[in-house]
Amino acid sequence: MDDPWFDYFRGRGRLQIIPRNAKGWAATILFIVGIMIPVVAMQWIAASSPVLIVPCLGVILLGVLLFVRWAKAHSQVIDLKEVSRDYAEFQEWKKRNGR
């Protein structure tokens, strides 16, 4: 992969995926529009048969999970634990060299 579409910040109990460039933003906007279709359709589905809300919610949940997996596959992973360790080492180096 040449240029990742998203940044995936990984840490203790943290899952944060942020669009990185225009392709990432376009994919996120398309995802939101795609999720809004079943959300808006639930209004009419509930009026006709309230039992059909459960499959509609299942479709929404499946869409969200699939998008998260896809976005993680197209992202650059940033491990926050590693970044904080590198920053601490940089601060020590800075103190030793008087900068």
CSV table of C-alpha atoms in Angstrom, one decimal:
chain,number,residue,atom,x,y,z
A,1,MET,CA,0.0,0.0,0.0
A,2,ASP,CA,1.5,3.3,-1.1
A,3,ASP,CA,-0.4,5.9,0.9
A,4,PRO,CA,-2.6,4.9,3.8
A,5,TRP,CA,-6.1,6.4,3.9
A,6,PHE,CA,-6.4,6.4,7.7
A,7,ASP,CA,-4.4,6.7,10.9
A,8,TYR,CA,-5.2,4.0,13.4
A,9,PHE,CA,-4.1,5.0,17.0
A,10,ARG,CA,-3.7,1.9,19.1
A,11,GLY,CA,-3.2,2.0,22.9
A,12,ARG,CA,-4.6,0.7,26.1
A,13,GLY,CA,-8.3,0.4,25.5
A,14,ARG,CA,-8.1,2.8,22.5
A,15,LEU,CA,-9.5,2.4,19.0
A,16,GLN,CA,-9.3,5.6,17.0
A,17,ILE,CA,-9.4,5.7,13.3
A,18,ILE,CA,-9.0,9.1,11.6
A,19,PRO,CA,-9.1,9.9,7.9
A,20,ARG,CA,-5.7,10.8,6.7
A,21,ASN,CA,-6.3,12.2,3.2
A,22,ALA,CA,-9.0,12.9,0.6
A,23,LYS,CA,-9.5,9.2,-0.1
A,24,GLY,CA,-10.0,8.5,3.6
A,25,TRP,CA,-12.5,11.4,3.9
A,26,ALA,CA,-14.4,10.3,0.8
A,27,ALA,CA,-14.6,6.7,2.2
A,28,THR,CA,-15.9,8.0,5.5
A,29,ILE,CA,-18.5,10.2,3.9
A,30,LEU,CA,-19.7,7.3,1.7
A,31,PHE,CA,-19.9,5.1,4.8
A,32,ILE,CA,-22.0,7.7,6.7
A,33,VAL,CA,-24.4,8.0,3.7
A,34,GLY,CA,-24.6,4.3,3.4
A,35,ILE,CA,-25.4,3.9,7.1
A,36,MET,CA,-28.0,6.7,6.9
A,37,ILE,CA,-30.1,4.8,4.3
A,38,PRO,CA,-31.1,1.9,6.7
A,39,VAL,CA,-31.4,4.4,9.6
A,40,VAL,CA,-33.9,6.5,7.6
A,41,ALA,CA,-35.7,3.4,6.3
A,42,MET,CA,-36.2,2.1,9.9
A,43,GLN,CA,-38.9,4.7,10.3
A,44,TRP,CA,-41.1,3.1,7.6
A,45,ILE,CA,-40.1,-0.4,8.5
A,46,ALA,CA,-41.2,0.1,12.1
A,47,ALA,CA,-44.6,1.4,10.9
A,48,SER,CA,-45.2,-1.7,8.8
A,49,SER,CA,-43.8,-4.3,11.1
A,50,PRO,CA,-41.8,-3.6,14.3
A,51,VAL,CA,-40.3,-7.1,14.2
A,52,LEU,CA,-38.3,-6.1,11.1
A,53,ILE,CA,-36.3,-3.5,13.2
A,54,VAL,CA,-34.0,-6.2,14.5
A,55,PRO,CA,-32.7,-7.3,11.0
A,56,CYS,CA,-32.3,-3.6,10.1
A,57,LEU,CA,-30.2,-3.0,13.2
A,58,GLY,CA,-28.2,-6.1,12.4
A,59,VAL,CA,-27.4,-4.7,8.9
A,60,ILE,CA,-26.3,-1.4,10.5
A,61,LEU,CA,-24.1,-3.2,13.0
A,62,LEU,CA,-22.6,-5.4,10.3
A,63,GLY,CA,-21.9,-2.3,8.1
A,64,VAL,CA,-20.1,-0.6,11.0
A,65,LEU,CA,-18.0,-3.6,11.9
A,66,LEU,CA,-17.0,-4.2,8.2
A,67,PHE,CA,-16.1,-0.6,7.8
A,68,VAL,CA,-13.9,-0.6,10.9
A,69,ARG,CA,-12.1,-3.8,9.6
A,70,TRP,CA,-11.6,-2.3,6.2
A,71,ALA,CA,-10.4,1.0,7.5
A,72,LYS,CA,-7.9,-0.7,9.8
A,73,ALA,CA,-6.6,-2.6,6.8
A,74,HIS,CA,-6.1,0.7,4.9
A,75,SER,CA,-4.5,2.6,7.8
A,76,GLN,CA,-1.1,3.4,9.2
A,77,VAL,CA,-0.9,2.0,12.8
A,78,ILE,CA,0.4,4.4,15.4
A,79,ASP,CA,1.2,2.6,18.7
A,80,LEU,CA,0.8,5.2,21.5
A,81,LYS,CA,2.8,3.1,24.0
A,82,GLU,CA,5.8,3.1,21.6
A,83,VAL,CA,5.4,6.8,20.9
A,84,SER,CA,5.4,7.7,24.6
A,85,ARG,CA,8.5,5.5,25.2
A,86,ASP,CA,10.3,7.2,22.3
A,87,TYR,CA,9.4,10.6,23.6
A,88,ALA,CA,10.8,9.7,27.0
A,89,GLU,CA,14.0,8.6,25.5
A,90,PHE,CA,14.2,11.8,23.5
A,91,GLN,CA,13.7,13.9,26.6
A,92,GLU,CA,16.6,12.0,28.3
A,93,TRP,CA,18.8,12.6,25.3
A,94,LYS,CA,17.9,16.3,25.3
A,95,LYS,CA,18.8,16.6,29.0
A,96,ARG,CA,22.2,14.8,28.5
A,97,ASN,CA,23.1,17.0,25.5
A,98,GLY,CA,22.0,20.3,27.1
A,99,ARG,CA,19.5,21.2,24.4
